[in-house]
């Protein structure tokens, strides 16, 4: 069984939080860049919210969940 050092855990948490903040910033920019042309509709706001939630859930999952390791049968 693999044990994680404090440094490894901190680096993983930092990377996940950085990615989460980048995703939030991108969604915020998209929403506010579209605002001067037309107000953000509730449907667009909901779509952006769902995308942020999905990204957050994906970031909270362990890395091995995303790695698709296939074994030879």
PDB file of N, CA and C in Angstrom:
ATOM      1  N   UNK A   1       0.842  -1.174   0.000  1.00  0.00           N
ATOM      2  CA  UNK A   1       0.000   0.000   0.000  1.00  0.00           C
ATOM      3  C   UNK A   1       0.888   1.238   0.000  1.00  0.00           C
ATOM      4  N   UNK A   2       0.493   2.208  -0.754  1.00  0.00           N
ATOM      5  CA  UNK A   2       1.299   3.423  -0.883  1.00  0.00           C
ATOM      6  C   UNK A   2       0.884   4.428   0.185  1.00  0.00           C
ATOM      7  N   UNK A   3       1.855   4.972   0.873  1.00  0.00           N
ATOM      8  CA  UNK A   3       1.565   6.041   1.825  1.00  0.00           C
ATOM      9  C   UNK A   3       2.052   7.349   1.235  1.00  0.00           C
ATOM     10  N   UNK A   4       1.302   8.386   1.457  1.00  0.00           N
ATOM     11  CA  UNK A   4       1.629   9.691   0.906  1.00  0.00           C
ATOM     12  C   UNK A   4       2.351  10.526   1.953  1.00  0.00           C
ATOM     13  N   UNK A   5       3.359  11.224   1.521  1.00  0.00           N
ATOM     14  CA  UNK A   5       4.043  12.147   2.418  1.00  0.00           C
ATOM     15  C   UNK A   5       3.251  13.449   2.463  1.00  0.00           C
ATOM     16  N   UNK A   6       3.540  14.236   3.463  1.00  0.00           N
ATOM     17  CA  UNK A   6       2.863  15.525   3.592  1.00  0.00           C
ATOM     18  C   UNK A   6       3.100  16.380   2.349  1.00  0.00           C
ATOM     19  N   UNK A   7       4.305  16.337   1.804  1.00  0.00           N
ATOM     20  CA  UNK A   7       4.638  17.139   0.630  1.00  0.00           C
ATOM     21  C   UNK A   7       3.816  16.709  -0.578  1.00  0.00           C
ATOM     22  N   UNK A   8       3.649  15.398  -0.781  1.00  0.00           N
ATOM     23  CA  UNK A   8       2.857  14.898  -1.905  1.00  0.00           C
ATOM     24  C   UNK A   8       1.398  15.312  -1.760  1.00  0.00           C
ATOM     25  N   UNK A   9       0.866  15.179  -0.554  1.00  0.00           N
ATOM     26  CA  UNK A   9      -0.535  15.536  -0.321  1.00  0.00           C
ATOM     27  C   UNK A   9      -0.740  17.030  -0.531  1.00  0.00           C
ATOM     28  N   UNK A  10       0.177  17.838  -0.037  1.00  0.00           N
ATOM     29  CA  UNK A  10       0.054  19.290  -0.179  1.00  0.00           C
ATOM     30  C   UNK A  10       0.119  19.679  -1.662  1.00  0.00           C
ATOM     31  N   UNK A  11       1.030  19.064  -2.410  1.00  0.00           N
ATOM     32  CA  UNK A  11       1.167  19.370  -3.832  1.00  0.00           C
ATOM     33  C   UNK A  11      -0.100  18.998  -4.595  1.00  0.00           C
ATOM     34  N   UNK A  12      -0.688  17.850  -4.270  1.00  0.00           N
ATOM     35  CA  UNK A  12      -1.918  17.423  -4.938  1.00  0.00           C
ATOM     36  C   UNK A  12      -3.084  18.355  -4.600  1.00  0.00           C
ATOM     37  N   UNK A  13      -3.204  18.734  -3.338  1.00  0.00           N
ATOM     38  CA  UNK A  13      -4.280  19.646  -2.939  1.00  0.00           C
ATOM     39  C   UNK A  13      -4.092  21.005  -3.606  1.00  0.00           C
ATOM     40  N   UNK A  14      -2.853  21.477  -3.662  1.00  0.00           N
ATOM     41  CA  UNK A  14      -2.576  22.767  -4.277  1.00  0.00           C
ATOM     42  C   UNK A  14      -2.907  22.730  -5.765  1.00  0.00           C
ATOM     43  N   UNK A  15      -2.527  21.664  -6.444  1.00  0.00           N
ATOM     44  CA  UNK A  15      -2.803  21.537  -7.875  1.00  0.00           C
ATOM     45  C   UNK A  15      -4.312  21.480  -8.135  1.00  0.00           C
ATOM     46  N   UNK A  16      -5.032  20.751  -7.295  1.00  0.00           N
ATOM     47  CA  UNK A  16      -6.477  20.651  -7.464  1.00  0.00           C
ATOM     48  C   UNK A  16      -7.140  21.997  -7.230  1.00  0.00           C
ATOM     49  N   UNK A  17      -6.717  22.700  -6.198  1.00  0.00           N
ATOM     50  CA  UNK A  17      -7.313  24.013  -5.900  1.00  0.00           C
ATOM     51  C   UNK A  17      -6.982  25.021  -6.999  1.00  0.00           C
ATOM     52  N   UNK A  18      -5.765  24.961  -7.513  1.00  0.00           N
ATOM     53  CA  UNK A  18      -5.376  25.855  -8.595  1.00  0.00           C
ATOM     54  C   UNK A  18      -6.233  25.609  -9.830  1.00  0.00           C
ATOM     55  N   UNK A  19      -6.451  24.345 -10.162  1.00  0.00           N
ATOM     56  CA  UNK A  19      -7.290  24.007 -11.312  1.00  0.00           C
ATOM     57  C   UNK A  19      -8.730  24.454 -11.083  1.00  0.00           C
ATOM     58  N   UNK A  20      -9.211  24.293  -9.863  1.00  0.00           N
ATOM     59  CA  UNK A  20     -10.576  24.714  -9.538  1.00  0.00           C
ATOM     60  C   UNK A  20     -10.725  26.228  -9.691  1.00  0.00           C
ATOM     61  N   UNK A  21      -9.756  26.980  -9.183  1.00  0.00           N
ATOM     62  CA  UNK A  21      -9.810  28.440  -9.301  1.00  0.00           C
ATOM     63  C   UNK A  21      -9.710  28.883 -10.754  1.00  0.00           C
ATOM     64  N   UNK A  22      -8.893  28.207 -11.545  1.00  0.00           N
ATOM     65  CA  UNK A  22      -8.777  28.544 -12.960  1.00  0.00           C
ATOM     66  C   UNK A  22     -10.096  28.300 -13.684  1.00  0.00           C
ATOM     67  N   UNK A  23     -10.773  27.205 -13.339  1.00  0.00           N
ATOM     68  CA  UNK A  23     -12.066  26.897 -13.943  1.00  0.00           C
ATOM     69  C   UNK A  23     -13.103  27.953 -13.568  1.00  0.00           C
ATOM     70  N   UNK A  24     -13.133  28.327 -12.304  1.00  0.00           N
ATOM     71  CA  UNK A  24     -14.074  29.358 -11.858  1.00  0.00           C
ATOM     72  C   UNK A  24     -13.794  30.687 -12.544  1.00  0.00           C
ATOM     73  N   UNK A  25     -12.515  31.045 -12.671  1.00  0.00           N
ATOM     74  CA  UNK A  25     -12.152  32.309 -13.319  1.00  0.00           C
ATOM     75  C   UNK A  25     -12.566  32.304 -14.789  1.00  0.00           C
ATOM     76  N   UNK A  26     -12.363  31.177 -15.465  1.00  0.00           N
ATOM     77  CA  UNK A  26     -12.752  31.085 -16.872  1.00  0.00           C
ATOM     78  C   UNK A  26     -14.261  31.224 -17.035  1.00  0.00           C
ATOM     79  N   UNK A  27     -15.019  30.576 -16.177  1.00  0.00           N
ATOM     80  CA  UNK A  27     -16.481  30.673 -16.242  1.00  0.00           C
ATOM     81  C   UNK A  27     -16.932  32.095 -15.942  1.00  0.00           C
ATOM     82  N   UNK A  28     -16.289  32.743 -14.973  1.00  0.00           N
ATOM     83  CA  UNK A  28     -16.637  34.122 -14.627  1.00  0.00           C
ATOM     84  C   UNK A  28     -16.369  35.040 -15.812  1.00  0.00           C
ATOM     85  N   UNK A  29     -15.200  34.860 -16.453  1.00  0.00           N
ATOM     86  CA  UNK A  29     -14.864  35.700 -17.622  1.00  0.00           C
ATOM     87  C   UNK A  29     -15.857  35.485 -18.748  1.00  0.00           C
ATOM     88  N   UNK A  30     -16.216  34.227 -19.015  1.00  0.00           N
ATOM     89  CA  UNK A  30     -17.194  33.952 -20.073  1.00  0.00           C
ATOM     90  C   UNK A  30     -18.525  34.632 -19.779  1.00  0.00           C
ATOM     91  N   UNK A  31     -18.969  34.536 -18.543  1.00  0.00           N
ATOM     92  CA  UNK A  31     -20.254  35.129 -18.167  1.00  0.00           C
ATOM     93  C   UNK A  31     -20.214  36.653 -18.271  1.00  0.00           C
ATOM     94  N   UNK A  32     -19.108  37.261 -17.847  1.00  0.00           N
ATOM     95  CA  UNK A  32     -19.038  38.716 -17.851  1.00  0.00           C
ATOM     96  C   UNK A  32     -18.675  39.295 -19.215  1.00  0.00           C
ATOM     97  N   UNK A  33     -17.997  38.529 -20.058  1.00  0.00           N
ATOM     98  CA  UNK A  33     -17.739  38.998 -21.416  1.00  0.00           C
ATOM     99  C   UNK A  33     -19.026  38.978 -22.237  1.00  0.00           C
ATOM    100  N   UNK A  34     -19.909  38.054 -21.966  1.00  0.00           N
ATOM    101  CA  UNK A  34     -21.175  37.962 -22.688  1.00  0.00           C
ATOM    102  C   UNK A  34     -22.175  38.997 -22.184  1.00  0.00           C
ATOM    103  N   UNK A  35     -22.002  39.492 -20.974  1.00  0.00           N
ATOM    104  CA  UNK A  35     -22.971  40.399 -20.357  1.00  0.00           C
ATOM    105  C   UNK A  35     -23.185  41.700 -21.127  1.00  0.00           C
ATOM    106  N   UNK A  36     -22.143  42.388 -21.627  1.00  0.00           N
ATOM    107  CA  UNK A  36     -22.409  43.646 -22.323  1.00  0.00           C
ATOM    108  C   UNK A  36     -23.240  43.456 -23.596  1.00  0.00           C
ATOM    109  N   UNK A  37     -23.091  42.332 -24.271  1.00  0.00           N
ATOM    110  CA  UNK A  37     -23.842  42.088 -25.493  1.00  0.00           C
ATOM    111  C   UNK A  37     -25.293  41.779 -25.162  1.00  0.00           C
ATOM    112  N   UNK A  38     -25.499  40.913 -24.231  1.00  0.00           N
ATOM    113  CA  UNK A  38     -26.846  40.543 -23.792  1.00  0.00           C
ATOM    114  C   UNK A  38     -26.730  40.049 -22.353  1.00  0.00           C
ATOM    115  N   UNK A  39     -27.733  40.324 -21.550  1.00  0.00           N
ATOM    116  CA  UNK A  39     -27.662  39.831 -20.172  1.00  0.00           C
ATOM    117  C   UNK A  39     -27.623  38.301 -20.162  1.00  0.00           C
ATOM    118  N   UNK A  40     -26.919  37.759 -19.165  1.00  0.00           N
ATOM    119  CA  UNK A  40     -26.816  36.307 -19.051  1.00  0.00           C
ATOM    120  C   UNK A  40     -28.193  35.749 -18.733  1.00  0.00           C
ATOM    121  N   UNK A  41     -28.633  34.865 -19.584  1.00  0.00           N
ATOM    122  CA  UNK A  41     -29.946  34.264 -19.377  1.00  0.00           C
ATOM    123  C   UNK A  41     -29.861  33.224 -18.272  1.00  0.00           C
ATOM    124  N   UNK A  42     -30.966  32.942 -17.632  1.00  0.00           N
ATOM    125  CA  UNK A  42     -30.946  31.902 -16.597  1.00  0.00           C
ATOM    126  C   UNK A  42     -30.449  30.558 -17.122  1.00  0.00           C
ATOM    127  N   UNK A  43     -30.767  30.220 -18.368  1.00  0.00           N
ATOM    128  CA  UNK A  43     -30.331  28.938 -18.920  1.00  0.00           C
ATOM    129  C   UNK A  43     -28.810  28.897 -19.042  1.00  0.00           C
ATOM    130  N   UNK A  44     -28.204  29.994 -19.505  1.00  0.00           N
ATOM    131  CA  UNK A  44     -26.748  30.041 -19.623  1.00  0.00           C
ATOM    132  C   UNK A  44     -26.101  30.004 -18.241  1.00  0.00           C
ATOM    133  N   UNK A  45     -26.689  30.738 -17.306  1.00  0.00           N
ATOM    134  CA  UNK A  45     -26.161  30.734 -15.940  1.00  0.00           C
ATOM    135  C   UNK A  45     -26.226  29.330 -15.341  1.00  0.00           C
ATOM    136  N   UNK A  46     -27.328  28.622 -15.567  1.00  0.00           N
ATOM    137  CA  UNK A  46     -27.455  27.250 -15.070  1.00  0.00           C
ATOM    138  C   UNK A  46     -26.442  26.328 -15.731  1.00  0.00           C
ATOM    139  N   UNK A  47     -26.227  26.502 -17.036  1.00  0.00           N
ATOM    140  CA  UNK A  47     -25.265  25.674 -17.758  1.00  0.00           C
ATOM    141  C   UNK A  47     -23.854  25.897 -17.218  1.00  0.00           C
ATOM    142  N   UNK A  48     -23.488  27.150 -16.990  1.00  0.00           N
ATOM    143  CA  UNK A  48     -22.174  27.447 -16.420  1.00  0.00           C
ATOM    144  C   UNK A  48     -22.049  26.874 -15.007  1.00  0.00           C
ATOM    145  N   UNK A  49     -23.101  26.986 -14.226  1.00  0.00           N
ATOM    146  CA  UNK A  49     -23.091  26.436 -12.877  1.00  0.00           C
ATOM    147  C   UNK A  49     -22.911  24.923 -12.870  1.00  0.00           C
ATOM    148  N   UNK A  50     -23.619  24.250 -13.771  1.00  0.00           N
ATOM    149  CA  UNK A  50     -23.490  22.800 -13.868  1.00  0.00           C
ATOM    150  C   UNK A  50     -22.080  22.399 -14.286  1.00  0.00           C
ATOM    151  N   UNK A  51     -21.488  23.174 -15.200  1.00  0.00           N
ATOM    152  CA  UNK A  51     -20.121  22.882 -15.639  1.00  0.00           C
ATOM    153  C   UNK A  51     -19.139  23.050 -14.480  1.00  0.00           C
ATOM    154  N   UNK A  52     -19.339  24.078 -13.662  1.00  0.00           N
ATOM    155  CA  UNK A  52     -18.463  24.291 -12.506  1.00  0.00           C
ATOM    156  C   UNK A  52     -18.607  23.171 -11.484  1.00  0.00           C
ATOM    157  N   UNK A  53     -19.835  22.752 -11.235  1.00  0.00           N
ATOM    158  CA  UNK A  53     -20.063  21.661 -10.286  1.00  0.00           C
ATOM    159  C   UNK A  53     -19.413  20.379 -10.796  1.00  0.00           C
ATOM    160  N   UNK A  54     -19.584  20.084 -12.085  1.00  0.00           N
ATOM    161  CA  UNK A  54     -18.983  18.877 -12.660  1.00  0.00           C
ATOM    162  C   UNK A  54     -17.456  18.930 -12.560  1.00  0.00           C
ATOM    163  N   UNK A  55     -16.888  20.105 -12.832  1.00  0.00           N
ATOM    164  CA  UNK A  55     -15.431  20.243 -12.727  1.00  0.00           C
ATOM    165  C   UNK A  55     -14.972  20.064 -11.279  1.00  0.00           C
ATOM    166  N   UNK A  56     -15.721  20.618 -10.340  1.00  0.00           N
ATOM    167  CA  UNK A  56     -15.374  20.474  -8.933  1.00  0.00           C
ATOM    168  C   UNK A  56     -15.429  19.033  -8.466  1.00  0.00           C
ATOM    169  N   UNK A  57     -16.459  18.316  -8.892  1.00  0.00           N
ATOM    170  CA  UNK A  57     -16.582  16.905  -8.517  1.00  0.00           C
ATOM    171  C   UNK A  57     -15.421  16.113  -9.100  1.00  0.00           C
ATOM    172  N   UNK A  58     -15.083  16.405 -10.345  1.00  0.00           N
ATOM    173  CA  UNK A  58     -13.964  15.696 -10.980  1.00  0.00           C
ATOM    174  C   UNK A  58     -12.653  15.988 -10.260  1.00  0.00           C
ATOM    175  N   UNK A  59     -12.459  17.215  -9.815  1.00  0.00           N
ATOM    176  CA  UNK A  59     -11.231  17.570  -9.111  1.00  0.00           C
ATOM    177  C   UNK A  59     -11.136  16.909  -7.742  1.00  0.00           C
ATOM    178  N   UNK A  60     -12.274  16.638  -7.115  1.00  0.00           N
ATOM    179  CA  UNK A  60     -12.257  16.027  -5.792  1.00  0.00           C
ATOM    180  C   UNK A  60     -12.005  14.518  -5.839  1.00  0.00           C
ATOM    181  N   UNK A  61     -12.179  13.904  -7.006  1.00  0.00           N
ATOM    182  CA  UNK A  61     -11.966  12.467  -7.118  1.00  0.00           C
ATOM    183  C   UNK A  61     -10.467  12.165  -7.134  1.00  0.00           C
ATOM    184  N   UNK A  62     -10.080  11.022  -6.597  1.00  0.00           N
ATOM    185  CA  UNK A  62      -8.667  10.634  -6.647  1.00  0.00           C
ATOM    186  C   UNK A  62      -8.196  10.478  -8.089  1.00  0.00           C
ATOM    187  N   UNK A  63      -6.916  10.689  -8.303  1.00  0.00           N
ATOM    188  CA  UNK A  63      -6.359  10.636  -9.657  1.00  0.00           C
ATOM    189  C   UNK A  63      -6.550   9.266 -10.293  1.00  0.00           C
ATOM    190  N   UNK A  64      -6.510   8.197  -9.492  1.00  0.00           N
ATOM    191  CA  UNK A  64      -6.619   6.863 -10.082  1.00  0.00           C
ATOM    192  C   UNK A  64      -7.991   6.594 -10.679  1.00  0.00           C
ATOM    193  N   UNK A  65      -9.002   7.372 -10.303  1.00  0.00           N
ATOM    194  CA  UNK A  65     -10.333   7.193 -10.872  1.00  0.00           C
ATOM    195  C   UNK A  65     -10.314   7.586 -12.339  1.00  0.00           C
ATOM    196  N   UNK A  66      -9.492   8.582 -12.695  1.00  0.00           N
ATOM    197  CA  UNK A  66      -9.450   9.086 -14.066  1.00  0.00           C
ATOM    198  C   UNK A  66      -8.521   8.289 -14.953  1.00  0.00           C
ATOM    199  N   UNK A  67      -7.563   7.592 -14.367  1.00  0.00           N
ATOM    200  CA  UNK A  67      -6.619   6.812 -15.164  1.00  0.00           C
ATOM    201  C   UNK A  67      -7.314   5.533 -15.611  1.00  0.00           C
ATOM    202  N   UNK A  68      -7.363   5.341 -16.880  1.00  0.00           N
ATOM    203  CA  UNK A  68      -8.015   4.148 -17.444  1.00  0.00           C
ATOM    204  C   UNK A  68      -6.948   3.098 -17.725  1.00  0.00           C
ATOM    205  N   UNK A  69      -6.636   2.342 -16.692  1.00  0.00           N
ATOM    206  CA  UNK A  69      -5.634   1.301 -16.846  1.00  0.00           C
ATOM    207  C   UNK A  69      -6.332   0.034 -17.289  1.00  0.00           C
ATOM    208  N   UNK A  70      -5.886  -0.490 -18.408  1.00  0.00           N
ATOM    209  CA  UNK A  70      -6.490  -1.719 -18.932  1.00  0.00           C
ATOM    210  C   UNK A  70      -5.510  -2.862 -18.736  1.00  0.00           C
ATOM    211  N   UNK A  71      -6.014  -3.964 -18.244  1.00  0.00           N
ATOM    212  CA  UNK A  71      -5.189  -5.142 -18.025  1.00  0.00           C
ATOM    213  C   UNK A  71      -5.376  -6.122 -19.178  1.00  0.00           C
ATOM    214  N   UNK A  72      -4.308  -6.753 -19.546  1.00  0.00           N
ATOM    215  CA  UNK A  72      -4.402  -7.784 -20.589  1.00  0.00           C
ATOM    216  C   UNK A  72      -5.109  -8.991 -19.999  1.00  0.00           C
ATOM    217  N   UNK A  73      -6.059  -9.502 -20.709  1.00  0.00           N
ATOM    218  CA  UNK A  73      -6.831 -10.643 -20.219  1.00  0.00           C
ATOM    219  C   UNK A  73      -6.340 -11.914 -20.865  1.00  0.00           C
TER     220      UNK A  73
END
